[in-house]
Amino acid sequence: MKNLSLGVEKVSLAVTALLFAVNIAIGEKEIAVAIAVAGVLFLLDYVAIKFIVKALAEKRYSLAFSMFILVMKMLALLAIIAVLLIFAKLNIYGLMIGLTSVVIVIIGKGLKG
């Protein structure tokens, strides 16, 4: 499990960096910044979920407390995204590309095993 998750983190960062570089090269700075922000943000979300699930599996905390933490993490993520979209004028398409790149890597690594 540790090698799988470490691989997901490294590959997700590599894919995000590649997409960032390609968009900078073609002159799409706004999309490139949004891709980088979203890639890092959703990768951090993945790592947080991984730690919470690990704590649940090891029964360090009660189920109710772990579910509370998951809900709070999700609300914090939604708040961060809303702030970035409203105040920082982050490009929504770049945000979706960054999210999709991380999700595809997670699914691909999971299927590969």
GROMACS .gro file of N, CA and C in nm:
model
  339
    1MET      N    1   0.083  -0.120   0.000
    1MET     CA    2   0.000   0.000   0.000
    1MET      C    3   0.087   0.126   0.000
    2LYS      N    4   0.196   0.124   0.075
    2LYS     CA    5   0.280   0.242   0.083
    2LYS      C    6   0.342   0.274  -0.053
    3ASN      N    7   0.390   0.173  -0.125
    3ASN     CA    8   0.449   0.197  -0.256
    3ASN      C    9   0.345   0.249  -0.355
    4LEU      N   10   0.223   0.197  -0.347
    4LEU     CA   11   0.118   0.243  -0.437
    4LEU      C   12   0.088   0.390  -0.414
    5SER      N   13   0.070   0.431  -0.290
    5SER     CA   14   0.035   0.570  -0.261
    5SER      C   15   0.151   0.664  -0.293
    6LEU      N   16   0.273   0.621  -0.265
    6LEU     CA   17   0.387   0.705  -0.298
    6LEU      C   18   0.398   0.722  -0.449
    7GLY      N   19   0.371   0.615  -0.523
    7GLY     CA   20   0.372   0.623  -0.668
    7GLY      C   21   0.265   0.718  -0.719
    8VAL      N   22   0.148   0.713  -0.659
    8VAL     CA   23   0.039   0.802  -0.700
    8VAL      C   24   0.080   0.947  -0.679
    9GLU      N   25   0.142   0.976  -0.566
    9GLU     CA   26   0.182   1.113  -0.537
    9GLU      C   27   0.288   1.163  -0.636
   10LYS      N   28   0.387   1.080  -0.662
   10LYS     CA   29   0.493   1.121  -0.755
   10LYS      C   30   0.440   1.138  -0.896
   11VAL      N   31   0.362   1.041  -0.943
   11VAL     CA   32   0.310   1.048  -1.079
   11VAL      C   33   0.211   1.163  -1.094
   12SER      N   34   0.129   1.188  -0.993
   12SER     CA   35   0.035   1.301  -1.000
   12SER      C   36   0.109   1.434  -1.011
   13LEU      N   37   0.214   1.449  -0.933
   13LEU     CA   38   0.293   1.572  -0.944
   13LEU      C   39   0.360   1.584  -1.080
   14ALA      N   40   0.408   1.471  -1.133
   14ALA     CA   41   0.472   1.473  -1.265
   14ALA      C   42   0.371   1.509  -1.374
   15VAL      N   43   0.253   1.452  -1.369
   15VAL     CA   44   0.149   1.482  -1.469
   15VAL      C   45   0.106   1.628  -1.458
   16THR      N   46   0.088   1.677  -1.336
   16THR     CA   47   0.051   1.817  -1.316
   16THR      C   48   0.159   1.909  -1.370
   17ALA      N   49   0.285   1.877  -1.343
   17ALA     CA   50   0.396   1.959  -1.393
   17ALA      C   51   0.402   1.957  -1.546
   18LEU      N   52   0.376   1.840  -1.604
   18LEU     CA   53   0.376   1.829  -1.751
   18LEU      C   54   0.265   1.914  -1.812
   19LEU      N   55   0.146   1.903  -1.757
   19LEU     CA   56   0.034   1.984  -1.807
   19LEU      C   57   0.060   2.133  -1.788
   20PHE      N   58   0.120   2.170  -1.676
   20PHE     CA   59   0.157   2.309  -1.650
   20PHE      C   60   0.256   2.358  -1.756
   21ALA      N   61   0.360   2.279  -1.781
   21ALA     CA   62   0.463   2.318  -1.878
   21ALA      C   63   0.405   2.331  -2.020
   22VAL      N   64   0.320   2.238  -2.058
   22VAL     CA   65   0.260   2.244  -2.192
   22VAL      C   66   0.175   2.369  -2.208
   23ASN      N   67   0.097   2.402  -2.107
   23ASN     CA   68   0.011   2.520  -2.116
   23ASN      C   69   0.092   2.650  -2.113
   24ILE      N   70   0.200   2.652  -2.040
   24ILE     CA   71   0.289   2.769  -2.043
   24ILE      C   72   0.351   2.782  -2.181
   25ALA      N   73   0.393   2.669  -2.239
   25ALA     CA   74   0.457   2.671  -2.370
   25ALA      C   75   0.362   2.721  -2.480
   26ILE      N   76   0.235   2.691  -2.469
   26ILE     CA   77   0.141   2.737  -2.572
   26ILE      C   78   0.081   2.873  -2.539
   27GLY      N   79   0.124   2.931  -2.427
   27GLY     CA   80   0.082   3.067  -2.394
   27GLY      C   81  -0.044   3.080  -2.312
   28GLU      N   82  -0.090   2.973  -2.252
   28GLU     CA   83  -0.211   2.975  -2.170
   28GLU      C   84  -0.173   2.983  -2.022
   29LYS      N   85  -0.127   3.101  -1.979
   29LYS     CA   86  -0.079   3.117  -1.842
   29LYS      C   87  -0.190   3.097  -1.738
   30GLU      N   88  -0.308   3.149  -1.764
   30GLU     CA   89  -0.418   3.137  -1.667
   30GLU      C   90  -0.458   2.992  -1.645
   31ILE      N   91  -0.466   2.916  -1.753
   31ILE     CA   92  -0.501   2.774  -1.741
   31ILE      C   93  -0.388   2.699  -1.673
   32ALA      N   94  -0.264   2.733  -1.704
   32ALA     CA   95  -0.149   2.665  -1.644
   32ALA      C   96  -0.147   2.685  -1.492
   33VAL      N   97  -0.172   2.806  -1.448
   33VAL     CA   98  -0.174   2.833  -1.303
   33VAL      C   99  -0.287   2.756  -1.237
   34ALA      N  100  -0.404   2.753  -1.300
   34ALA     CA  101  -0.517   2.680  -1.244
   34ALA      C  102  -0.488   2.530  -1.237
   35ILE      N  103  -0.422   2.476  -1.338
   35ILE     CA  104  -0.386   2.334  -1.338
   35ILE      C  105  -0.291   2.305  -1.223
   36ALA      N  106  -0.191   2.390  -1.204
   36ALA     CA  107  -0.095   2.368  -1.096
   36ALA      C  108  -0.163   2.375  -0.959
   37VAL      N  109  -0.245   2.476  -0.939
   37VAL     CA  110  -0.314   2.491  -0.811
   37VAL      C  111  -0.406   2.372  -0.784
   38ALA      N  112  -0.485   2.334  -0.885
   38ALA     CA  113  -0.578   2.223  -0.867
   38ALA      C  114  -0.505   2.091  -0.847
   39GLY      N  115  -0.399   2.069  -0.922
   39GLY     CA  116  -0.324   1.944  -0.907
   39GLY      C  117  -0.269   1.928  -0.766
   40VAL      N  118  -0.209   2.034  -0.714
   40VAL     CA  119  -0.153   2.028  -0.579
   40VAL      C  120  -0.265   2.019  -0.475
   41LEU      N  121  -0.372   2.095  -0.493
   41LEU     CA  122  -0.483   2.095  -0.398
   41LEU      C  123  -0.549   1.957  -0.389
   42PHE      N  124  -0.576   1.896  -0.502
   42PHE     CA  125  -0.643   1.766  -0.500
   42PHE      C  126  -0.547   1.654  -0.460
   43LEU      N  127  -0.419   1.672  -0.484
   43LEU     CA  128  -0.322   1.574  -0.434
   43LEU      C  129  -0.315   1.580  -0.282
   44LEU      N  130  -0.317   1.700  -0.226
   44LEU     CA  131  -0.321   1.714  -0.080
   44LEU      C  132  -0.449   1.655  -0.023
   45ASP      N  133  -0.559   1.670  -0.095
   45ASP     CA  134  -0.686   1.609  -0.052
   45ASP      C  135  -0.675   1.457  -0.051
   46TYR      N  136  -0.612   1.401  -0.152
   46TYR     CA  137  -0.591   1.255  -0.158
   46TYR      C  138  -0.507   1.208  -0.039
   47VAL      N  139  -0.400   1.281  -0.009
   47VAL     CA  140  -0.314   1.244   0.104
   47VAL      C  141  -0.391   1.252   0.235
   48ALA      N  142  -0.474   1.355   0.251
   48ALA     CA  143  -0.554   1.368   0.373
   48ALA      C  144  -0.652   1.251   0.387
   49ILE      N  145  -0.717   1.215   0.279
   49ILE     CA  146  -0.809   1.101   0.282
   49ILE      C  147  -0.734   0.973   0.318
   50LYS      N  148  -0.615   0.957   0.261
   50LYS     CA  149  -0.535   0.837   0.289
   50LYS      C  150  -0.501   0.828   0.438
   51PHE      N  151  -0.463   0.940   0.499
   51PHE     CA  152  -0.429   0.938   0.642
   51PHE      C  153  -0.552   0.911   0.729
   52ILE      N  154  -0.665   0.968   0.692
   52ILE     CA  155  -0.787   0.945   0.769
   52ILE      C  156  -0.830   0.800   0.761
   53VAL      N  157  -0.825   0.743   0.641
   53VAL     CA  158  -0.863   0.602   0.625
   53VAL      C  159  -0.766   0.511   0.699
   54LYS      N  160  -0.638   0.546   0.697
   54LYS     CA  161  -0.540   0.466   0.772
   54LYS      C  162  -0.570   0.472   0.922
   55ALA      N  163  -0.603   0.589   0.973
   55ALA     CA  164  -0.638   0.603   1.115
   55ALA      C  165  -0.765   0.524   1.147
   56LEU      N  166  -0.859   0.523   1.054
   56LEU     CA  167  -0.981   0.444   1.073
   56LEU      C  168  -0.950   0.295   1.077
   57ALA      N  169  -0.864   0.250   0.987
   57ALA     CA  170  -0.830   0.108   0.980
   57ALA      C  171  -0.756   0.062   1.105
   58GLU      N  172  -0.674   0.151   1.160
   58GLU     CA  173  -0.599   0.116   1.282
   58GLU      C  174  -0.680   0.143   1.408
   59LYS      N  175  -0.802   0.192   1.392
   59LYS     CA  176  -0.894   0.220   1.503
   59LYS      C  177  -0.833   0.313   1.607
   60ARG      N  178  -0.763   0.417   1.559
   60ARG     CA  179  -0.707   0.517   1.650
   60ARG      C  180  -0.815   0.613   1.699
   61TYR      N  181  -0.916   0.636   1.616
   61TYR     CA  182  -1.025   0.726   1.651
   61TYR      C  183  -1.157   0.655   1.629
   62SER      N  184  -1.261   0.709   1.689
   62SER     CA  185  -1.393   0.649   1.670
   62SER      C  186  -1.443   0.676   1.528
   63LEU      N  187  -1.539   0.597   1.486
   63LEU     CA  188  -1.596   0.613   1.353
   63LEU      C  189  -1.664   0.750   1.339
   64ALA      N  190  -1.734   0.793   1.442
   64ALA     CA  191  -1.803   0.922   1.437
   64ALA      C  192  -1.704   1.037   1.423
   65PHE      N  193  -1.594   1.031   1.498
   65PHE     CA  194  -1.494   1.138   1.488
   65PHE      C  195  -1.429   1.138   1.350
   66SER      N  196  -1.398   1.021   1.297
   66SER     CA  197  -1.337   1.012   1.165
   66SER      C  198  -1.431   1.065   1.057
   67MET      N  199  -1.559   1.034   1.067
   67MET     CA  200  -1.656   1.086   0.970
   67MET      C  201  -1.668   1.238   0.982
   68PHE      N  202  -1.664   1.289   1.105
   68PHE     CA  203  -1.667   1.433   1.127
   68PHE      C  204  -1.546   1.499   1.060
   69ILE      N  205  -1.429   1.440   1.076
   69ILE     CA  206  -1.308   1.495   1.014
   69ILE      C  207  -1.319   1.492   0.862
   70LEU      N  208  -1.373   1.382   0.806
   70LEU     CA  209  -1.390   1.374   0.660
   70LEU      C  210  -1.485   1.483   0.609
   71VAL      N  211  -1.594   1.505   0.680
   71VAL     CA  212  -1.689   1.609   0.639
   71VAL      C  213  -1.625   1.747   0.650
   72MET      N  214  -1.551   1.773   0.756
   72MET     CA  215  -1.484   1.902   0.772
   72MET      C  216  -1.379   1.924   0.664
   73LYS      N  217  -1.307   1.817   0.629
   73LYS     CA  218  -1.207   1.826   0.522
   73LYS      C  219  -1.274   1.860   0.390
   74MET      N  220  -1.388   1.797   0.363
   74MET     CA  221  -1.460   1.823   0.240
   74MET      C  222  -1.513   1.966   0.236
   75LEU      N  223  -1.566   2.014   0.347
   75LEU     CA  224  -1.614   2.152   0.353
   75LEU      C  225  -1.500   2.252   0.336
   76ALA      N  226  -1.385   2.222   0.395
   76ALA     CA  227  -1.269   2.310   0.379
   76ALA      C  228  -1.223   2.313   0.233
   77LEU      N  229  -1.223   2.197   0.168
   77LEU     CA  230  -1.184   2.191   0.027
   77LEU      C  231  -1.281   2.272  -0.059
   78LEU      N  232  -1.410   2.258  -0.035
   78LEU     CA  233  -1.509   2.336  -0.110
   78LEU      C  234  -1.492   2.486  -0.085
   79ALA      N  235  -1.462   2.524   0.038
   79ALA     CA  236  -1.441   2.665   0.070
   79ALA      C  237  -1.318   2.720  -0.001
   80ILE      N  238  -1.210   2.642  -0.002
   80ILE     CA  239  -1.088   2.686  -0.071
   80ILE      C  240  -1.114   2.703  -0.220
   81ILE      N  241  -1.184   2.607  -0.280
   81ILE     CA  242  -1.214   2.616  -0.423
   81ILE      C  243  -1.302   2.738  -0.451
   82ALA      N  244  -1.402   2.761  -0.368
   82ALA     CA  245  -1.491   2.877  -0.387
   82ALA      C  246  -1.413   3.007  -0.378
   83VAL      N  247  -1.326   3.018  -0.279
   83VAL     CA  248  -1.244   3.139  -0.264
   83VAL      C  249  -1.154   3.159  -0.385
   84LEU      N  250  -1.093   3.051  -0.433
   84LEU     CA  251  -1.005   3.062  -0.550
   84LEU      C  252  -1.082   3.102  -0.675
   85LEU      N  253  -1.201   3.049  -0.692
   85LEU     CA  254  -1.280   3.082  -0.810
   85LEU      C  255  -1.335   3.224  -0.803
   86ILE      N  256  -1.380   3.266  -0.687
   86ILE     CA  257  -1.445   3.397  -0.674
   86ILE      C  258  -1.343   3.511  -0.664
   87PHE      N  259  -1.247   3.497  -0.574
   87PHE     CA  260  -1.157   3.609  -0.547
   87PHE      C  261  -1.029   3.605  -0.630
   88ALA      N  262  -0.974   3.488  -0.653
   88ALA     CA  263  -0.850   3.478  -0.730
   88ALA      C  264  -0.878   3.466  -0.880
   89LYS      N  265  -1.005   3.454  -0.917
   89LYS     CA  266  -1.045   3.440  -1.057
   89LYS      C  267  -0.970   3.325  -1.125
   90LEU      N  268  -0.962   3.214  -1.055
   90LEU     CA  269  -0.896   3.094  -1.108
   90LEU      C  270  -0.978   3.041  -1.225
   91ASN      N  271  -0.911   2.998  -1.329
   91ASN     CA  272  -0.977   2.947  -1.448
   91ASN      C  273  -1.043   2.813  -1.417
   92ILE      N  274  -1.174   2.803  -1.440
   92ILE     CA  275  -1.249   2.682  -1.406
   92ILE      C  276  -1.206   2.564  -1.492
   93TYR      N  277  -1.169   2.588  -1.617
   93TYR     CA  278  -1.127   2.478  -1.704
   93TYR      C  279  -0.993   2.421  -1.658
   94GLY      N  280  -0.903   2.508  -1.619
   94GLY     CA  281  -0.776   2.461  -1.565
   94GLY      C  282  -0.795   2.384  -1.436
   95LEU      N  283  -0.888   2.430  -1.354
   95LEU     CA  284  -0.919   2.360  -1.230
   95LEU      C  285  -0.969   2.218  -1.258
   96MET      N  286  -1.057   2.205  -1.355
   96MET     CA  287  -1.110   2.073  -1.389
   96MET      C  288  -1.002   1.984  -1.452
   97ILE      N  289  -0.914   2.042  -1.532
   97ILE     CA  290  -0.805   1.964  -1.591
   97ILE      C  291  -0.712   1.914  -1.481
   98GLY      N  292  -0.679   1.999  -1.385
   98GLY     CA  293  -0.593   1.958  -1.273
   98GLY      C  294  -0.656   1.849  -1.190
   99LEU      N  295  -0.785   1.862  -1.161
   99LEU     CA  296  -0.858   1.759  -1.086
   99LEU      C  297  -0.859   1.628  -1.163
  100THR      N  298  -0.892   1.635  -1.291
  100THR     CA  299  -0.902   1.515  -1.373
  100THR      C  300  -0.768   1.444  -1.383
  101SER      N  301  -0.660   1.519  -1.394
  101SER     CA  302  -0.528   1.455  -1.405
  101SER      C  303  -0.495   1.375  -1.280
  102VAL      N  304  -0.525   1.428  -1.163
  102VAL     CA  305  -0.498   1.355  -1.038
  102VAL      C  306  -0.589   1.233  -1.027
  103VAL      N  307  -0.716   1.248  -1.060
  103VAL     CA  308  -0.810   1.135  -1.052
  103VAL      C  309  -0.770   1.024  -1.148
  104ILE      N  310  -0.730   1.058  -1.269
  104ILE     CA  311  -0.689   0.957  -1.367
  104ILE      C  312  -0.566   0.882  -1.317
  105VAL      N  313  -0.471   0.952  -1.257
  105VAL     CA  314  -0.352   0.885  -1.204
  105VAL      C  315  -0.391   0.790  -1.091
  106ILE      N  316  -0.479   0.833  -1.001
  106ILE     CA  317  -0.522   0.747  -0.890
  106ILE      C  318  -0.591   0.622  -0.944
  107ILE      N  319  -0.680   0.639  -1.040
  107ILE     CA  320  -0.750   0.523  -1.098
  107ILE      C  321  -0.652   0.433  -1.172
  108GLY      N  322  -0.564   0.492  -1.250
  108GLY     CA  323  -0.466   0.412  -1.325
  108GLY      C  324  -0.374   0.333  -1.235
  109LYS      N  325  -0.324   0.395  -1.129
  109LYS     CA  326  -0.237   0.323  -1.035
  109LYS      C  327  -0.315   0.216  -0.961
  110GLY      N  328  -0.441   0.243  -0.930
  110GLY     CA  329  -0.524   0.143  -0.862
  110GLY      C  330  -0.551   0.022  -0.950
  111LEU      N  331  -0.575   0.046  -1.078
  111LEU     CA  332  -0.600  -0.064  -1.170
  111LEU      C  333  -0.474  -0.145  -1.198
  112LYS      N  334  -0.361  -0.074  -1.201
  112LYS     CA  335  -0.234  -0.142  -1.228
  112LYS      C  336  -0.196  -0.232  -1.111
  113GLY      N  337  -0.227  -0.186  -0.990
  113GLY     CA  338  -0.201  -0.268  -0.872
  113GLY      C  339  -0.069  -0.257  -0.818
   0.00000   0.00000   0.00000
